[in-house]
């Protein structure tokens, strides 16, 4: 396997792992209760930490199609969640989200970095690296 693909697999796995550990830190250490949309984002991120870890260890680039799909869907959820936090038009139309409102912002670093923004960043990194892995794998055949 191409060393470039191995590096991108590792980057994807490290991103998913950091995002997973970060979300667990916010909920278990800082005691920020996740809203419903946060749970949906976790549903798409957590499996990638395991799948990409196994793929990186086995040097198996075929996982990239699955990480592409999972990160794409998770990213769309993150975009929606971030939009209802930061765009008043979306916030006004946001449905009730359970005990914790999805419009709430536990963190707001530099005026724009919220938890859904961090999740979106991780999903984008994984999505882009998955595309690169798929392209590089096809070129190598």
PDB file of C-alpha atoms in Angstrom:
ATOM      1  CA  UNK A   1       0.000   0.000   0.000  1.00  0.00           C
ATOM      2  CA  UNK A   2       1.106   3.506  -0.801  1.00  0.00           C
ATOM      3  CA  UNK A   3       2.565   5.372   2.200  1.00  0.00           C
ATOM      4  CA  UNK A   4       0.385   8.359   1.287  1.00  0.00           C
ATOM      5  CA  UNK A   5      -2.761   6.259   1.756  1.00  0.00           C
ATOM      6  CA  UNK A   6      -1.455   4.963   5.093  1.00  0.00           C
ATOM      7  CA  UNK A   7      -0.895   8.537   6.268  1.00  0.00           C
ATOM      8  CA  UNK A   8      -4.383   9.614   5.217  1.00  0.00           C
ATOM      9  CA  UNK A   9      -5.916   6.590   6.942  1.00  0.00           C
ATOM     10  CA  UNK A  10      -4.047   7.517  10.102  1.00  0.00           C
ATOM     11  CA  UNK A  11      -5.138  11.171   9.824  1.00  0.00           C
ATOM     12  CA  UNK A  12      -8.774  10.102   9.387  1.00  0.00           C
ATOM     13  CA  UNK A  13      -8.578   7.760  12.375  1.00  0.00           C
ATOM     14  CA  UNK A  14      -6.834  10.353  14.561  1.00  0.00           C
ATOM     15  CA  UNK A  15      -9.481  12.933  13.658  1.00  0.00           C
ATOM     16  CA  UNK A  16     -12.345  10.554  14.507  1.00  0.00           C
ATOM     17  CA  UNK A  17     -10.632   9.530  17.752  1.00  0.00           C
ATOM     18  CA  UNK A  18     -10.007  13.125  18.858  1.00  0.00           C
ATOM     19  CA  UNK A  19     -13.602  14.072  18.001  1.00  0.00           C
ATOM     20  CA  UNK A  20     -14.914  11.076  19.949  1.00  0.00           C
ATOM     21  CA  UNK A  21     -12.732  11.778  22.979  1.00  0.00           C
ATOM     22  CA  UNK A  22     -13.596  15.485  22.783  1.00  0.00           C
ATOM     23  CA  UNK A  23     -17.331  14.802  22.823  1.00  0.00           C
ATOM     24  CA  UNK A  24     -16.895  12.407  25.738  1.00  0.00           C
ATOM     25  CA  UNK A  25     -14.867  15.054  27.562  1.00  0.00           C
ATOM     26  CA  UNK A  26     -17.643  17.615  27.126  1.00  0.00           C
ATOM     27  CA  UNK A  27     -20.360  15.227  28.303  1.00  0.00           C
ATOM     28  CA  UNK A  28     -18.579  13.158  30.958  1.00  0.00           C
ATOM     29  CA  UNK A  29     -16.007  15.578  32.423  1.00  0.00           C
ATOM     30  CA  UNK A  30     -17.560  19.009  31.824  1.00  0.00           C
ATOM     31  CA  UNK A  31     -21.058  17.500  32.301  1.00  0.00           C
ATOM     32  CA  UNK A  32     -22.560  19.209  29.238  1.00  0.00           C
ATOM     33  CA  UNK A  33     -25.672  17.206  28.414  1.00  0.00           C
ATOM     34  CA  UNK A  34     -25.810  16.529  24.658  1.00  0.00           C
ATOM     35  CA  UNK A  35     -28.875  17.619  22.724  1.00  0.00           C
ATOM     36  CA  UNK A  36     -30.618  15.330  20.238  1.00  0.00           C
ATOM     37  CA  UNK A  37     -28.630  16.638  17.248  1.00  0.00           C
ATOM     38  CA  UNK A  38     -25.379  16.118  19.180  1.00  0.00           C
ATOM     39  CA  UNK A  39     -26.389  12.485  19.676  1.00  0.00           C
ATOM     40  CA  UNK A  40     -27.033  12.082  15.957  1.00  0.00           C
ATOM     41  CA  UNK A  41     -23.581  13.464  15.195  1.00  0.00           C
ATOM     42  CA  UNK A  42     -22.077  11.034  17.712  1.00  0.00           C
ATOM     43  CA  UNK A  43     -23.898   8.150  16.009  1.00  0.00           C
ATOM     44  CA  UNK A  44     -21.955   8.938  12.833  1.00  0.00           C
ATOM     45  CA  UNK A  45     -18.602   9.796  14.468  1.00  0.00           C
ATOM     46  CA  UNK A  46     -18.088   7.076  17.080  1.00  0.00           C
ATOM     47  CA  UNK A  47     -18.134   4.087  14.699  1.00  0.00           C
ATOM     48  CA  UNK A  48     -15.564   5.811  12.504  1.00  0.00           C
ATOM     49  CA  UNK A  49     -13.101   5.927  15.402  1.00  0.00           C
ATOM     50  CA  UNK A  50     -13.248   2.136  15.522  1.00  0.00           C
ATOM     51  CA  UNK A  51     -13.566   1.405  11.787  1.00  0.00           C
ATOM     52  CA  UNK A  52     -10.786   3.781  10.763  1.00  0.00           C
ATOM     53  CA  UNK A  53      -8.555   2.523  13.578  1.00  0.00           C
ATOM     54  CA  UNK A  54      -8.910  -1.059  12.362  1.00  0.00           C
ATOM     55  CA  UNK A  55      -8.457   0.040   8.738  1.00  0.00           C
ATOM     56  CA  UNK A  56      -5.310   2.007   9.599  1.00  0.00           C
ATOM     57  CA  UNK A  57      -3.855  -0.938  11.510  1.00  0.00           C
ATOM     58  CA  UNK A  58      -4.668  -3.360   8.665  1.00  0.00           C
ATOM     59  CA  UNK A  59      -3.702  -0.815   5.979  1.00  0.00           C
ATOM     60  CA  UNK A  60      -7.096  -1.325   4.371  1.00  0.00           C
ATOM     61  CA  UNK A  61      -8.071   1.573   2.122  1.00  0.00           C
ATOM     62  CA  UNK A  62     -11.437   0.017   1.229  1.00  0.00           C
ATOM     63  CA  UNK A  63     -12.944   1.565   4.384  1.00  0.00           C
ATOM     64  CA  UNK A  64     -12.782   4.985   2.715  1.00  0.00           C
ATOM     65  CA  UNK A  65     -16.133   4.532   0.959  1.00  0.00           C
ATOM     66  CA  UNK A  66     -17.810   3.938   4.308  1.00  0.00           C
ATOM     67  CA  UNK A  67     -16.058   6.801   6.075  1.00  0.00           C
ATOM     68  CA  UNK A  68     -16.992   9.032   3.128  1.00  0.00           C
ATOM     69  CA  UNK A  69     -20.680   8.197   3.579  1.00  0.00           C
ATOM     70  CA  UNK A  70     -20.677   8.410   7.388  1.00  0.00           C
ATOM     71  CA  UNK A  71     -18.758  11.691   7.433  1.00  0.00           C
ATOM     72  CA  UNK A  72     -20.947  13.156   4.690  1.00  0.00           C
ATOM     73  CA  UNK A  73     -24.169  12.457   6.568  1.00  0.00           C
ATOM     74  CA  UNK A  74     -22.652  13.527   9.897  1.00  0.00           C
ATOM     75  CA  UNK A  75     -21.371  16.707   8.283  1.00  0.00           C
ATOM     76  CA  UNK A  76     -24.838  17.588   6.980  1.00  0.00           C
ATOM     77  CA  UNK A  77     -26.258  17.155  10.478  1.00  0.00           C
ATOM     78  CA  UNK A  78     -23.464  19.375  11.844  1.00  0.00           C
ATOM     79  CA  UNK A  79     -24.194  22.065   9.245  1.00  0.00           C
ATOM     80  CA  UNK A  80     -27.864  22.070  10.214  1.00  0.00           C
ATOM     81  CA  UNK A  81     -27.048  22.112  13.930  1.00  0.00           C
ATOM     82  CA  UNK A  82     -24.548  24.954  13.545  1.00  0.00           C
ATOM     83  CA  UNK A  83     -27.055  26.861  11.407  1.00  0.00           C
ATOM     84  CA  UNK A  84     -29.759  26.739  14.079  1.00  0.00           C
ATOM     85  CA  UNK A  85     -27.196  28.013  16.581  1.00  0.00           C
ATOM     86  CA  UNK A  86     -25.845  30.895  14.514  1.00  0.00           C
ATOM     87  CA  UNK A  87     -28.505  31.886  11.961  1.00  0.00           C
ATOM     88  CA  UNK A  88     -31.556  33.507  13.510  1.00  0.00           C
ATOM     89  CA  UNK A  89     -33.839  32.426  10.646  1.00  0.00           C
ATOM     90  CA  UNK A  90     -33.005  28.766  11.340  1.00  0.00           C
ATOM     91  CA  UNK A  91     -33.104  29.220  15.134  1.00  0.00           C
ATOM     92  CA  UNK A  92     -36.635  30.608  14.988  1.00  0.00           C
ATOM     93  CA  UNK A  93     -37.818  27.603  12.978  1.00  0.00           C
ATOM     94  CA  UNK A  94     -35.902  24.995  15.014  1.00  0.00           C
ATOM     95  CA  UNK A  95     -38.094  22.282  16.496  1.00  0.00           C
ATOM     96  CA  UNK A  96     -37.978  21.471  20.180  1.00  0.00           C
ATOM     97  CA  UNK A  97     -34.993  19.254  20.790  1.00  0.00           C
ATOM     98  CA  UNK A  98     -35.749  17.479  24.060  1.00  0.00           C
ATOM     99  CA  UNK A  99     -34.424  18.448  27.495  1.00  0.00           C
ATOM    100  CA  UNK A 100     -31.500  20.383  26.064  1.00  0.00           C
ATOM    101  CA  UNK A 101     -32.249  22.900  23.310  1.00  0.00           C
ATOM    102  CA  UNK A 102     -30.259  22.367  20.115  1.00  0.00           C
ATOM    103  CA  UNK A 103     -29.830  26.132  19.858  1.00  0.00           C
ATOM    104  CA  UNK A 104     -27.830  26.213  23.096  1.00  0.00           C
ATOM    105  CA  UNK A 105     -24.104  26.894  23.009  1.00  0.00           C
ATOM    106  CA  UNK A 106     -22.033  25.365  25.801  1.00  0.00           C
ATOM    107  CA  UNK A 107     -18.922  26.845  24.233  1.00  0.00           C
ATOM    108  CA  UNK A 108     -18.543  29.821  21.898  1.00  0.00           C
ATOM    109  CA  UNK A 109     -14.832  30.333  21.333  1.00  0.00           C
ATOM    110  CA  UNK A 110     -13.896  33.404  19.291  1.00  0.00           C
ATOM    111  CA  UNK A 111     -17.580  34.033  18.653  1.00  0.00           C
ATOM    112  CA  UNK A 112     -18.054  31.168  16.189  1.00  0.00           C
ATOM    113  CA  UNK A 113     -16.479  27.922  17.435  1.00  0.00           C
ATOM    114  CA  UNK A 114     -19.207  25.786  19.008  1.00  0.00           C
ATOM    115  CA  UNK A 115     -19.404  22.034  19.573  1.00  0.00           C
ATOM    116  CA  UNK A 116     -21.288  21.425  16.267  1.00  0.00           C
ATOM    117  CA  UNK A 117     -18.629  23.523  14.502  1.00  0.00           C
ATOM    118  CA  UNK A 118     -15.892  21.290  15.936  1.00  0.00           C
ATOM    119  CA  UNK A 119     -17.823  18.199  14.833  1.00  0.00           C
ATOM    120  CA  UNK A 120     -18.261  19.705  11.357  1.00  0.00           C
ATOM    121  CA  UNK A 121     -14.531  20.352  11.123  1.00  0.00           C
ATOM    122  CA  UNK A 122     -13.812  16.710  12.001  1.00  0.00           C
ATOM    123  CA  UNK A 123     -16.392  15.435   9.505  1.00  0.00           C
ATOM    124  CA  UNK A 124     -14.887  17.637   6.771  1.00  0.00           C
ATOM    125  CA  UNK A 125     -11.352  16.381   7.462  1.00  0.00           C
ATOM    126  CA  UNK A 126     -12.520  12.760   7.330  1.00  0.00           C
ATOM    127  CA  UNK A 127     -14.620  13.391   4.202  1.00  0.00           C
ATOM    128  CA  UNK A 128     -11.739  15.024   2.331  1.00  0.00           C
ATOM    129  CA  UNK A 129      -9.188  12.405   3.371  1.00  0.00           C
ATOM    130  CA  UNK A 130     -11.636   9.671   2.328  1.00  0.00           C
ATOM    131  CA  UNK A 131     -11.911  11.209  -1.135  1.00  0.00           C
ATOM    132  CA  UNK A 132      -8.112  11.419  -1.384  1.00  0.00           C
ATOM    133  CA  UNK A 133      -7.765   7.781  -0.286  1.00  0.00           C
ATOM    134  CA  UNK A 134     -10.315   6.643  -2.867  1.00  0.00           C
ATOM    135  CA  UNK A 135      -8.674   8.651  -5.666  1.00  0.00           C
ATOM    136  CA  UNK A 136      -5.166   7.516  -4.752  1.00  0.00           C
ATOM    137  CA  UNK A 137      -6.312   3.883  -4.524  1.00  0.00           C
ATOM    138  CA  UNK A 138      -7.864   4.059  -8.009  1.00  0.00           C
ATOM    139  CA  UNK A 139      -4.724   5.634  -9.473  1.00  0.00           C
ATOM    140  CA  UNK A 140      -2.604   2.865  -7.993  1.00  0.00           C
ATOM    141  CA  UNK A 141      -4.596   0.095  -9.699  1.00  0.00           C
TER     142      UNK A 141
END
